[in-house]
PDB file of C-alpha atoms (C1' of nucleotides) in Angstrom:
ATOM      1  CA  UNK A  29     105.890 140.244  55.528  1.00 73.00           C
ATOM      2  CA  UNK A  30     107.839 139.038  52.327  1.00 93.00           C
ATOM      3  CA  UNK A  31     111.701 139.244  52.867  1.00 95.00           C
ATOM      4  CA  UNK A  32     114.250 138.031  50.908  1.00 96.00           C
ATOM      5  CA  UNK A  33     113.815 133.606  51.866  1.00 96.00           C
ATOM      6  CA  UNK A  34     110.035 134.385  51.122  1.00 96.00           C
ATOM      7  CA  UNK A  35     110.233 136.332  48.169  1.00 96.00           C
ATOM      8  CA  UNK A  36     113.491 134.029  46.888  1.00 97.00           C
ATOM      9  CA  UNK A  37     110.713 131.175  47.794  1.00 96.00           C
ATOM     10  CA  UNK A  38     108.441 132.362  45.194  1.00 96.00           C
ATOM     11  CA  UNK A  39     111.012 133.032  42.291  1.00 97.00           C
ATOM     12  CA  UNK A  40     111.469 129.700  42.741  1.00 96.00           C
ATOM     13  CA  UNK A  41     108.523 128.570  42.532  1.00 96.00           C
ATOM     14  CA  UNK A  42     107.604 131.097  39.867  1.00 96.00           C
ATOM     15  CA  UNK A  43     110.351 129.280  38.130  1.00 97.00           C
ATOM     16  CA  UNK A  44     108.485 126.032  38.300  1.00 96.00           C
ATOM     17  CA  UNK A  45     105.770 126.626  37.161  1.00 95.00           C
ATOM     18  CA  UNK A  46     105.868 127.153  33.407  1.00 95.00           C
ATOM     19  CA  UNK A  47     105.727 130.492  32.486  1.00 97.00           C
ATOM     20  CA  UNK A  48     109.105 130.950  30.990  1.00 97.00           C
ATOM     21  CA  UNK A  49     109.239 131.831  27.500  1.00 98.00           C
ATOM     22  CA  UNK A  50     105.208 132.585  27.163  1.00 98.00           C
ATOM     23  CA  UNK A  51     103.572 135.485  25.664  1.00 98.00           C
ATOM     24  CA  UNK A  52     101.534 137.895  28.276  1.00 98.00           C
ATOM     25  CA  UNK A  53      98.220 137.632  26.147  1.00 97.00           C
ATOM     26  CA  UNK A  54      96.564 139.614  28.404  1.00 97.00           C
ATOM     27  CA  UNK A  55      96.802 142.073  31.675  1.00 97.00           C
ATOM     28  CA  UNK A  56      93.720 143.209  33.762  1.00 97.00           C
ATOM     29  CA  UNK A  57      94.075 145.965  36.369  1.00 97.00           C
ATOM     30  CA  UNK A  58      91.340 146.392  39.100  1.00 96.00           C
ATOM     31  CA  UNK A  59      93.361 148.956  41.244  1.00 96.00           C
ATOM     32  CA  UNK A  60      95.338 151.854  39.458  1.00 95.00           C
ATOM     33  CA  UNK A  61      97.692 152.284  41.879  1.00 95.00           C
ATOM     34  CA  UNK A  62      99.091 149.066  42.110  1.00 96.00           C
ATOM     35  CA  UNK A  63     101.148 150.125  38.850  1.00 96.00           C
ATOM     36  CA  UNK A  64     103.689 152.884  39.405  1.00 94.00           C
ATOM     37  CA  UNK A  65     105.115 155.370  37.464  1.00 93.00           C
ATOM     38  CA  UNK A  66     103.235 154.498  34.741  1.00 94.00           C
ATOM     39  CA  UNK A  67      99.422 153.903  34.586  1.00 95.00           C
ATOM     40  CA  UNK A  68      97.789 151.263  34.070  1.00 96.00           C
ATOM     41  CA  UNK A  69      96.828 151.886  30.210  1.00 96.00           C
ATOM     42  CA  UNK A  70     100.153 152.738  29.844  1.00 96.00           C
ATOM     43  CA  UNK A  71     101.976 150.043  32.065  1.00 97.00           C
ATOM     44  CA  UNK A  72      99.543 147.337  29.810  1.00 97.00           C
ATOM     45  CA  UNK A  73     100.087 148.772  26.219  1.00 97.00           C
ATOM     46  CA  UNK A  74     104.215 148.015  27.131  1.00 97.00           C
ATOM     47  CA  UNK A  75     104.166 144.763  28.942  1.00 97.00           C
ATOM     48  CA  UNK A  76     101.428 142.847  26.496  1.00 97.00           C
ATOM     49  CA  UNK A  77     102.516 140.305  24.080  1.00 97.00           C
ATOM     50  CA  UNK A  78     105.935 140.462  25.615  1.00 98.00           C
ATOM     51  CA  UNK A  79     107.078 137.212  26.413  1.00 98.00           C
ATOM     52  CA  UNK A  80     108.828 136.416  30.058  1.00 98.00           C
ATOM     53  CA  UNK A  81     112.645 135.637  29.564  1.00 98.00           C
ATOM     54  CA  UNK A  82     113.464 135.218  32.917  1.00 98.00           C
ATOM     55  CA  UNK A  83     111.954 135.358  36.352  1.00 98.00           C
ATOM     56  CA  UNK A  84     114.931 136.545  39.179  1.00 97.00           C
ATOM     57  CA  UNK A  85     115.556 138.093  42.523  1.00 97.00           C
ATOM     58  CA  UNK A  86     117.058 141.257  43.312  1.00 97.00           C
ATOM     59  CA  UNK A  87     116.453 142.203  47.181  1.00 97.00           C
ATOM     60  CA  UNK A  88     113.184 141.906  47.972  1.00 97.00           C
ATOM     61  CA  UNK A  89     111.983 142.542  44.393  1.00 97.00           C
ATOM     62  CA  UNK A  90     110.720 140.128  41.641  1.00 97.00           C
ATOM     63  CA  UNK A  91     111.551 140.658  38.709  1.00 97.00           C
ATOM     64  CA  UNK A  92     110.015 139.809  35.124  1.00 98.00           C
ATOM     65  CA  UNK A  93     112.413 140.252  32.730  1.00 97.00           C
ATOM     66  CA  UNK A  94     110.965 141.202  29.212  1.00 97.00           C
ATOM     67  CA  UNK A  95     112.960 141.794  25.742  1.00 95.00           C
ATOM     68  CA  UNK A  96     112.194 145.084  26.206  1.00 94.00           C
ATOM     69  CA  UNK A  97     112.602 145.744  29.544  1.00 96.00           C
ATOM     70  CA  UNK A  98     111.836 144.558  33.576  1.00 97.00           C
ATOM     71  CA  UNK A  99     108.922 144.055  34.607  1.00 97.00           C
ATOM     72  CA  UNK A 100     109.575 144.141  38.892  1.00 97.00           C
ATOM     73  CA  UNK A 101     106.883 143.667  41.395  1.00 97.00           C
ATOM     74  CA  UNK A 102     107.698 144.537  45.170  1.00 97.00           C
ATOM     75  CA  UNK A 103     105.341 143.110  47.926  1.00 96.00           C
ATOM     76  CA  UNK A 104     105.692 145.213  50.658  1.00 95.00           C
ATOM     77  CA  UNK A 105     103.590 143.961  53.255  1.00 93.00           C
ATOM     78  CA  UNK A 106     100.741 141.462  52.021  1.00 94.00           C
ATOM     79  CA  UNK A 107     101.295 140.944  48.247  1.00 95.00           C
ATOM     80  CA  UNK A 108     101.259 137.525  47.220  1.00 95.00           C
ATOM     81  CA  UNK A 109     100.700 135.739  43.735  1.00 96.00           C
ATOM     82  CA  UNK A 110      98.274 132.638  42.607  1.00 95.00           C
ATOM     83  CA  UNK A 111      98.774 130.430  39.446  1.00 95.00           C
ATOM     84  CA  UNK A 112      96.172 128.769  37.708  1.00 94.00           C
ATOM     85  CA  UNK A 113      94.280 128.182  34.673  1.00 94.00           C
ATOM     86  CA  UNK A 114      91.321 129.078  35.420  1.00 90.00           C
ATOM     87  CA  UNK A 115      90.234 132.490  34.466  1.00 89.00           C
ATOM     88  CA  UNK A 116      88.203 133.175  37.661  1.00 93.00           C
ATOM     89  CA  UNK A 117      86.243 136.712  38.821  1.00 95.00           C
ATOM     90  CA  UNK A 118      89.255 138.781  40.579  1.00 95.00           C
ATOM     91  CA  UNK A 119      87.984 139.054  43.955  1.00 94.00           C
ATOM     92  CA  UNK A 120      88.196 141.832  46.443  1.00 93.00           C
ATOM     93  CA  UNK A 121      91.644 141.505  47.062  1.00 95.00           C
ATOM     94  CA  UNK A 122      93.228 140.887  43.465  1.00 96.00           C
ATOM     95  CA  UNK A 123      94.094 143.913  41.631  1.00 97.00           C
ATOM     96  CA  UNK A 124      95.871 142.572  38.471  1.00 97.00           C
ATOM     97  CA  UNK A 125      96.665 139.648  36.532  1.00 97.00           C
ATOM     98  CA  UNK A 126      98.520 138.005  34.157  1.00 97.00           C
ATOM     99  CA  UNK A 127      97.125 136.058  31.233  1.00 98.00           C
ATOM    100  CA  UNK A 128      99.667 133.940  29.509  1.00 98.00           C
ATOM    101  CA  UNK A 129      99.611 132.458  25.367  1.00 97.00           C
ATOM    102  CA  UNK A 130      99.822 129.197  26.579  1.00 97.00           C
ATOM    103  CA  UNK A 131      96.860 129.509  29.406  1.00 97.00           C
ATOM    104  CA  UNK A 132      98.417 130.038  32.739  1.00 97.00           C
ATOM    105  CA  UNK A 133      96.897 132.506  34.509  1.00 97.00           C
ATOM    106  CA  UNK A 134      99.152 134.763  37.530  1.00 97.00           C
ATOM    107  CA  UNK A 135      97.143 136.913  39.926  1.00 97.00           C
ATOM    108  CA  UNK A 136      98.373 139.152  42.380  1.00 97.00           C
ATOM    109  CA  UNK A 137      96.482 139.724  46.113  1.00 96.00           C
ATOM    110  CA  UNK A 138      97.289 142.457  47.973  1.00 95.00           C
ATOM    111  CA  UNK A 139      95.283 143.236  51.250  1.00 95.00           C
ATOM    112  CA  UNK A 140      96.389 146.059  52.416  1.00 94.00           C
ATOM    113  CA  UNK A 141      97.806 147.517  48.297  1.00 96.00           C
ATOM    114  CA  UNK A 142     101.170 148.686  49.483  1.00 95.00           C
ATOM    115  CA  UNK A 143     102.799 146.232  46.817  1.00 96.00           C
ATOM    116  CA  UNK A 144     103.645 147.597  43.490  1.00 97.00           C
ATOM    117  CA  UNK A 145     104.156 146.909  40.025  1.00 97.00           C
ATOM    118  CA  UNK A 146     106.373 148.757  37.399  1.00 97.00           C
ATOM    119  CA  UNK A 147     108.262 148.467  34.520  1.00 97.00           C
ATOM    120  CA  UNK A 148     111.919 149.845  33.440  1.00 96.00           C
ATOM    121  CA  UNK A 149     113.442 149.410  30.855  1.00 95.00           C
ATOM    122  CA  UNK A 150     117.105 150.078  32.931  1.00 94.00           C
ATOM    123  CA  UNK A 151     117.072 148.203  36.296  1.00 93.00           C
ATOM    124  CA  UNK A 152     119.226 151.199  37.303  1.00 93.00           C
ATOM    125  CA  UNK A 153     116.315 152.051  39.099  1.00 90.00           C
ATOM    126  CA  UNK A 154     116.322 149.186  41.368  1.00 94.00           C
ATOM    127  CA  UNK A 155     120.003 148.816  41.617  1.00 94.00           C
ATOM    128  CA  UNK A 156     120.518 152.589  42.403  1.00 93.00           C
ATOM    129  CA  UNK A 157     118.525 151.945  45.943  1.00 94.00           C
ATOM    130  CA  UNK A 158     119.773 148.311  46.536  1.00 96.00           C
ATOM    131  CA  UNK A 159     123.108 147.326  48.395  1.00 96.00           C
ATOM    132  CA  UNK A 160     124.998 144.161  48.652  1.00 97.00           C
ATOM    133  CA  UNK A 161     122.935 140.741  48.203  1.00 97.00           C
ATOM    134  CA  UNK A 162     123.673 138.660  51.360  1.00 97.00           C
ATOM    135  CA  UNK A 163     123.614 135.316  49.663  1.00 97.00           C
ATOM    136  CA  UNK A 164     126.250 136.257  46.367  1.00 97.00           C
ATOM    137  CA  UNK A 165     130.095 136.353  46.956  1.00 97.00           C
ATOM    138  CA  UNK A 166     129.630 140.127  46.459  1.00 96.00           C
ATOM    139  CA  UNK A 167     128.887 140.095  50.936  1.00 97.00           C
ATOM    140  CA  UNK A 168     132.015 139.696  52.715  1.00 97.00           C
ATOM    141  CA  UNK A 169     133.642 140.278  56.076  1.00 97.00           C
ATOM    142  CA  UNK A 170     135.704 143.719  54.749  1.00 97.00           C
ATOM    143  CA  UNK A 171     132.747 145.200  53.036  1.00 97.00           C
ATOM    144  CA  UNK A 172     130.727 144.532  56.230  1.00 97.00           C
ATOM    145  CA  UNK A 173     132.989 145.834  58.583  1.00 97.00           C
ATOM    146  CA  UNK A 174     133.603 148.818  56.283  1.00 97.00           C
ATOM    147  CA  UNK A 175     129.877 149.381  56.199  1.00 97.00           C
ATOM    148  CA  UNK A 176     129.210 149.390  59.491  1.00 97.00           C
ATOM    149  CA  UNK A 177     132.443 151.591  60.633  1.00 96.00           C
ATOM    150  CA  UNK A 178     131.228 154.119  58.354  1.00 95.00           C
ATOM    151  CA  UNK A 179     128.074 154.795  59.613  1.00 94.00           C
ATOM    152  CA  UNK A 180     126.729 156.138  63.163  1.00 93.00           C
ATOM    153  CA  UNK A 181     123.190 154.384  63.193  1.00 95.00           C
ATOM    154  CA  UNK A 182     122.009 152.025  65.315  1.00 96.00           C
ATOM    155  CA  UNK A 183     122.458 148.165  63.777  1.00 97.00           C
ATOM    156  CA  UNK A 184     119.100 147.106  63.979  1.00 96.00           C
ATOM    157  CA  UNK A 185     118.052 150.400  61.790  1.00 96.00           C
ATOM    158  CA  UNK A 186     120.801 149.691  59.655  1.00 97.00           C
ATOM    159  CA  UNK A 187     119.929 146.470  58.554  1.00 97.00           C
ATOM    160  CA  UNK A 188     117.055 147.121  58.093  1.00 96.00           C
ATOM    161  CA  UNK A 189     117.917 150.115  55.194  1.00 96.00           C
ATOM    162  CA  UNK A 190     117.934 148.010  51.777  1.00 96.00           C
ATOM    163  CA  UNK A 191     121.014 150.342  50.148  1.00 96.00           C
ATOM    164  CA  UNK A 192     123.316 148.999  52.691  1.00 97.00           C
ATOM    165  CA  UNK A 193     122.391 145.087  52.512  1.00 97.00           C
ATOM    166  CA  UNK A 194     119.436 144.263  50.324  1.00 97.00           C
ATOM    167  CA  UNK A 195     116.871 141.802  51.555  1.00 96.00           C
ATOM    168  CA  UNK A 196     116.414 141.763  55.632  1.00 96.00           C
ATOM    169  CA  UNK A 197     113.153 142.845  57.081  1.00 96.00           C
ATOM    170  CA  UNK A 198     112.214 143.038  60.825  1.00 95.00           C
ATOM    171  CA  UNK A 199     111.964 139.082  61.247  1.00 95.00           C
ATOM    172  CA  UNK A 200     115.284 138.514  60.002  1.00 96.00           C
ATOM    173  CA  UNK A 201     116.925 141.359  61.471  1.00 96.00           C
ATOM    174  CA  UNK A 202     115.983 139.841  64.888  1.00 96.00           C
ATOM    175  CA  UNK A 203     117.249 136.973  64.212  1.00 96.00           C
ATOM    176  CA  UNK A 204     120.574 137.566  62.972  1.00 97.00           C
ATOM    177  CA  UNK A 205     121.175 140.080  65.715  1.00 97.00           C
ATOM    178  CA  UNK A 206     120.127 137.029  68.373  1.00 97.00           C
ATOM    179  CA  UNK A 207     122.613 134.665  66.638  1.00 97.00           C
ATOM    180  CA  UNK A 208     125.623 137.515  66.769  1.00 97.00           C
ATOM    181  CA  UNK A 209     124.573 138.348  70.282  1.00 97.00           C
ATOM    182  CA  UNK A 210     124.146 141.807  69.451  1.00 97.00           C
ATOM    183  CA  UNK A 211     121.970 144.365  70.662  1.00 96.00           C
ATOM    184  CA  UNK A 212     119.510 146.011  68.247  1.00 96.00           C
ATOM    185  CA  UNK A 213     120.643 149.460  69.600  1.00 95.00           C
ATOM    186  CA  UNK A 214     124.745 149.287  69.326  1.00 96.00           C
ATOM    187  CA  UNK A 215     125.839 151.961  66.917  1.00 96.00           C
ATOM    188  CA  UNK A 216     127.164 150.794  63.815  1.00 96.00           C
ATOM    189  CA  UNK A 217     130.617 151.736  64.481  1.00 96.00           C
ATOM    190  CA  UNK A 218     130.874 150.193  68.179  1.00 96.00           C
ATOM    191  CA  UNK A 219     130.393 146.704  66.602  1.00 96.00           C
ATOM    192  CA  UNK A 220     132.952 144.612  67.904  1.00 96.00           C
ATOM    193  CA  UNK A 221     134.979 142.575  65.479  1.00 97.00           C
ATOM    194  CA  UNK A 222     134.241 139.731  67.047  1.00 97.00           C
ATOM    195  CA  UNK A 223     130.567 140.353  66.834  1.00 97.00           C
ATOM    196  CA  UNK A 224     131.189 141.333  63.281  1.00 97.00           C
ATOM    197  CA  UNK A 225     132.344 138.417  62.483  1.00 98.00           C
ATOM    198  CA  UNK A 226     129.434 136.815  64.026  1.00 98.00           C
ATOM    199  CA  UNK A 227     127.136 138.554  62.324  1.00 97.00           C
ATOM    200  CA  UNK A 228     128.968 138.456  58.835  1.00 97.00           C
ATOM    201  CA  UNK A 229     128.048 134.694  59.155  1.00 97.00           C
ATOM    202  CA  UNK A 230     124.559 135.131  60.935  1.00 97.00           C
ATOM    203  CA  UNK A 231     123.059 137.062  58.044  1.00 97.00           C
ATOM    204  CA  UNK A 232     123.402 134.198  55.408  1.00 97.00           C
ATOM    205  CA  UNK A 233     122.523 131.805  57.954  1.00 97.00           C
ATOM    206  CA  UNK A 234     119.242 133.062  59.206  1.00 97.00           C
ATOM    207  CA  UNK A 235     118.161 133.864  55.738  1.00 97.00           C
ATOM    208  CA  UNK A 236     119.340 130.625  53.696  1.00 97.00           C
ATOM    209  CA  UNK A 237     117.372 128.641  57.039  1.00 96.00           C
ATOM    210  CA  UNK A 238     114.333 130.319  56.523  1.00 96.00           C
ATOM    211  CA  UNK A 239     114.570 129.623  52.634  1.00 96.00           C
ATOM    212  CA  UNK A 240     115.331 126.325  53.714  1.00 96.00           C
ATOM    213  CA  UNK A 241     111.809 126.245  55.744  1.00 95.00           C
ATOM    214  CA  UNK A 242     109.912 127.779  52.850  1.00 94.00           C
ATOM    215  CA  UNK A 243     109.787 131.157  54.386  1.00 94.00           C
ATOM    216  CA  UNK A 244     107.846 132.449  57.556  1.00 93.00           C
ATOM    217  CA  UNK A 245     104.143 132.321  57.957  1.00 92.00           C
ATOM    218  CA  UNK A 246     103.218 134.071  61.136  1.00 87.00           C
ATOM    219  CA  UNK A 247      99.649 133.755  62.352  1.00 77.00           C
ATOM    220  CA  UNK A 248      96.925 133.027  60.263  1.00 74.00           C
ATOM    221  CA  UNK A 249      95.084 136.028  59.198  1.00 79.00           C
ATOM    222  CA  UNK A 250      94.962 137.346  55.215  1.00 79.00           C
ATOM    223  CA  UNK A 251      97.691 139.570  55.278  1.00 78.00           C
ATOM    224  CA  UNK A 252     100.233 136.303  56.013  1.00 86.00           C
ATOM    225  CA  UNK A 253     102.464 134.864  53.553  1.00 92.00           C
ATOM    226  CA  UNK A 254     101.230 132.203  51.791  1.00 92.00           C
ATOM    227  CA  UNK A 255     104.005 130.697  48.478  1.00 92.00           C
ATOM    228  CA  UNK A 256     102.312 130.343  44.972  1.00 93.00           C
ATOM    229  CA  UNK A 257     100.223 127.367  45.658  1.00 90.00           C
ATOM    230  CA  UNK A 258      98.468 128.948  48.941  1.00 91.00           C
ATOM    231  CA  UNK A 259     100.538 126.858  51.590  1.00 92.00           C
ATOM    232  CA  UNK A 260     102.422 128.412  54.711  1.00 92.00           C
ATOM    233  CA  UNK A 261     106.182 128.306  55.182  1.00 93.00           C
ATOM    234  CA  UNK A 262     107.519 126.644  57.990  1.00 93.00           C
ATOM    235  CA  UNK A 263     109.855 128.808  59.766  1.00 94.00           C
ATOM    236  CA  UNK A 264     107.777 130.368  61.858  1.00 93.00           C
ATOM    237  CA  UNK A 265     108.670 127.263  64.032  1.00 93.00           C
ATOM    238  CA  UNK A 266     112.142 127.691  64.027  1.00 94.00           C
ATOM    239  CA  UNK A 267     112.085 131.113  64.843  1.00 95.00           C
ATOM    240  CA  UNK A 268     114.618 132.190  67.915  1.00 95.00           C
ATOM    241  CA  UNK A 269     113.599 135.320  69.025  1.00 95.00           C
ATOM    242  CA  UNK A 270     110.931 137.200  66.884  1.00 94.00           C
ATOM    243  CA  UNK A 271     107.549 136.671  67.808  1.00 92.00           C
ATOM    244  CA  UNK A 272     108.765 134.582  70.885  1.00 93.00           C
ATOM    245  CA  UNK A 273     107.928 137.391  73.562  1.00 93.00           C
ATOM    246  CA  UNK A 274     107.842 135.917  76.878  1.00 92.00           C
ATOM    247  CA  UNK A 275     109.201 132.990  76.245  1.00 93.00           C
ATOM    248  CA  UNK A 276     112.641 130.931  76.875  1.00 94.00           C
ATOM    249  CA  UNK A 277     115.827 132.021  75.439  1.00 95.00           C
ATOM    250  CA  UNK A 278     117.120 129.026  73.348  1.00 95.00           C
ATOM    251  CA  UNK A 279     120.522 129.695  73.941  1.00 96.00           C
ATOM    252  CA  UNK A 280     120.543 130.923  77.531  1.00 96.00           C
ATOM    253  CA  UNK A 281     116.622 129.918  78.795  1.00 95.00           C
ATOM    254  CA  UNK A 282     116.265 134.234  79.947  1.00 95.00           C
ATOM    255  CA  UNK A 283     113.088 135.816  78.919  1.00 94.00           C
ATOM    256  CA  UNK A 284     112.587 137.439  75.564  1.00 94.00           C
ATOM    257  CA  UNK A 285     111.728 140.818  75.253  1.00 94.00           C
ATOM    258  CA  UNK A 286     109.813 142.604  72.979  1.00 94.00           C
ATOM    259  CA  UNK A 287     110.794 146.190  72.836  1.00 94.00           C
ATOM    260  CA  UNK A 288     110.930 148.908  69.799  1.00 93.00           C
ATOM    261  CA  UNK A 289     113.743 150.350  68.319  1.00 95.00           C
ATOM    262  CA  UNK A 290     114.261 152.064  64.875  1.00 93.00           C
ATOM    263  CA  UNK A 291     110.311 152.309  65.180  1.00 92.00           C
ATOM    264  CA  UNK A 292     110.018 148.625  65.017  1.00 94.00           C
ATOM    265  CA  UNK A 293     108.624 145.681  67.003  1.00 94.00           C
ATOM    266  CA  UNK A 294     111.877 144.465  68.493  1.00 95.00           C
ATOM    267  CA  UNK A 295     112.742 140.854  69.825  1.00 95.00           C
ATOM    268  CA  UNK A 296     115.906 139.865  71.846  1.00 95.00           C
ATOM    269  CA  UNK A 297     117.220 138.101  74.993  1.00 96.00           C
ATOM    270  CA  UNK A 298     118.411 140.953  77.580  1.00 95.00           C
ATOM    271  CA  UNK A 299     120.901 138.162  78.790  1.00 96.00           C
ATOM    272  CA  UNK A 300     122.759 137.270  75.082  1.00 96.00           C
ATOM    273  CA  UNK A 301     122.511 140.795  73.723  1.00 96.00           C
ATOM    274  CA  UNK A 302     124.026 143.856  75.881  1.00 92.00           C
ATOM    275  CA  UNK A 303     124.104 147.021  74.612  1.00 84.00           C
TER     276      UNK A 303
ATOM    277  C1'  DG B  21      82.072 149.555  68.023  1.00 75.26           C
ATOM    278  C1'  DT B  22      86.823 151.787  69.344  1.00 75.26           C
ATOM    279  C1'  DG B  23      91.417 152.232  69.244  1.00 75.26           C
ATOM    280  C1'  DC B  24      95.770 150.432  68.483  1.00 75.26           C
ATOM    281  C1'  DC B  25      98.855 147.096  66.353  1.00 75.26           C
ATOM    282  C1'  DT B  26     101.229 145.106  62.104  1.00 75.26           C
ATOM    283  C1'  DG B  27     106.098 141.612  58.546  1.00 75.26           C
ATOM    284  C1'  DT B  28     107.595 147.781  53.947  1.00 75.26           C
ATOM    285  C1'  DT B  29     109.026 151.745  51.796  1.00 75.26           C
ATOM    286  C1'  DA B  30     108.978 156.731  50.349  1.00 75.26           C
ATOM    287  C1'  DC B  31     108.906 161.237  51.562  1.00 75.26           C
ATOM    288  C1'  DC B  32     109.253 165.103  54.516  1.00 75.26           C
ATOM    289  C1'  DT B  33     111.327 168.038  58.254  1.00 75.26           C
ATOM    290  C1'  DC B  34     114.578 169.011  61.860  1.00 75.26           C
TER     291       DC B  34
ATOM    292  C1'  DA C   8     123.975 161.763  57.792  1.00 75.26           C
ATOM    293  C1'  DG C   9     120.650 160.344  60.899  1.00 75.26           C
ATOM    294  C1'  DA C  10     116.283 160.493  63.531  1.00 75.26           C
ATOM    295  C1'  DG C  11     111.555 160.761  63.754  1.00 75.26           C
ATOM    296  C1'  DG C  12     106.985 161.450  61.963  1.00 75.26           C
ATOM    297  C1'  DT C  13     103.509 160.467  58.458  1.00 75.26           C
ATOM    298  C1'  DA C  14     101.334 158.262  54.712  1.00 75.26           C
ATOM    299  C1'  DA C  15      99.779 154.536  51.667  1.00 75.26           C
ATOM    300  C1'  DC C  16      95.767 150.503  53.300  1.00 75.26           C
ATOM    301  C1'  DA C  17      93.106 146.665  55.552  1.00 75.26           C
ATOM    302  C1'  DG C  18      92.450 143.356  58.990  1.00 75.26           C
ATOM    303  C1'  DG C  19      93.345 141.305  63.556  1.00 75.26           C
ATOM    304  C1'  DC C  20      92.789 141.750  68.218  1.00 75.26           C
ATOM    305  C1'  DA C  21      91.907 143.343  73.077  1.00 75.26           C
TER     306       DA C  21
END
DNA sequence: GTGCCTGTTACCTC
DNA sequence: AGAGGTAACAGGCA
């Protein structure tokens, strides 16, 4: 659920909210695997009484950074984190927390435990399977177009793949491909420059909107993102194509279909995006 | 209750 | 290199 506008939406926040430059006092661990490589007895004895630096964004990972280290939490599907200071019973759902010198207490949820927590001292490990960030000066048109002439996969799987461009998931992939007019299942190297173009642009749009919005919030169940304070984004309102099956085109007023390519709920307008 | 679906990623085989 | 399957897990939904 967490791409990069929801997980940028929590660094934010995270940023906010006064944990900067405080001691971990304590960490608690319900579920082992949550932590990974290390275990949890391990993963605690480095991370206590370090004290947070920084709090950043790389992809769809946060990242804690330590004096001795990074401290990066990805959310995969249903991770989210609560800040408060009260030191109440983890519940089913929360598998570790935080316990900050100055009282603030983080806790992660994670319904379904695909999210994960580790610590490197390098971030080599993160940047070795990470490509460009769309929202830095580091994306532009000739990388794009380099990327995509290089490869023979079909777009929508290729954005998807974080060690080409770092941060889409299915929701935004949709969208972007809607706004370039481009079908989920063009090859790579068929793009059209044209369409590149479009797309080069698309990218940063769909994502800095749905930052904009607060992030997406689909349904209502537990698994949904919800920021740091337990409230829904908003851009599941403004969405164009993805989740909008059946429904008007906004562009064009065809039908929306919902199809699957790269193994993957697909959304588009048969009308705006040809193969 | 049953079976199938899901917004992510890693790992495996062909 | 790329495609496809499976697995990790729990809940929502028909």
């Amino acid at each position: 659920m967490p791409e990069l506008p929801e997980v940028e939406t929590i660094v934010q926040d995270l940023n906010k909210s006064g944990l900067i430059g405080h001691k971990i006092k304590q960490i608690i661990i319900t579920w082992p695997r949550i932590v990974d490589p290390h275990s949890p007895d391990e993963f605690i004895k480095i991370a206590k009484n370090q004290t947070v630096k920084s709090i950043e964004r790389r992809g769809k990972y946060i990242l804690f950074k330590l004096a001795n280290g990074t401290l990066s939490v990805h959310l995969r599907m249903t991770g989210k984190f609560k800040i408060s200071n009260e030191n109440t019973v983890l519940t089913k759902h929360e598998h570790l927390r935080l316990e900050f010198a100055n009282g603030l207490i983080l806790t992660y949820n994670d319904t379904r435990k695909f999210g994960r927590w580790s610590f490197h001292e390098s971030i080599d490990f993160i940047e070795n399977k990470l490509g460009i960030e769309p929202l830095t000066k580091d994306f532009t048109l000739p990388k794009l177009t380099n990327l995509l002439k290089n490869h023979h996969t079909k777009i929508k799987a290729f954005l998807l793949n974080q060690k080409y461009i770092a941060g889409l998931g299915n929701i935004y992939v949709d969208e972007a491909l809607w706004e370039a007019k481009i079908h989920p299942l063009t090859p790579t190297n068929e793009v059209p420059v044209e369409q590149t173009k479009a797309l080069f642009k698309a990218i940063p749009n769909v994502l800095l909107t749905g930052l904009q919005n607060q992030g997406t919030s689909l349904g209502k169940g537990k698994g949904n993102y919800y920021n740091l304070s337990g409230e829904r984004g908003g851009h599941q309102y403004k969405l164009k194509v993805f989740s909008r099956t059946g429904q008007d085109c906004p562009r064009c007023g065809h039908k929306i279909i919902k199809t699957v390519v790269a193994q993957r709920g697909t959304h588009l307008c048969p009308h705006c995006q040809k193969v």
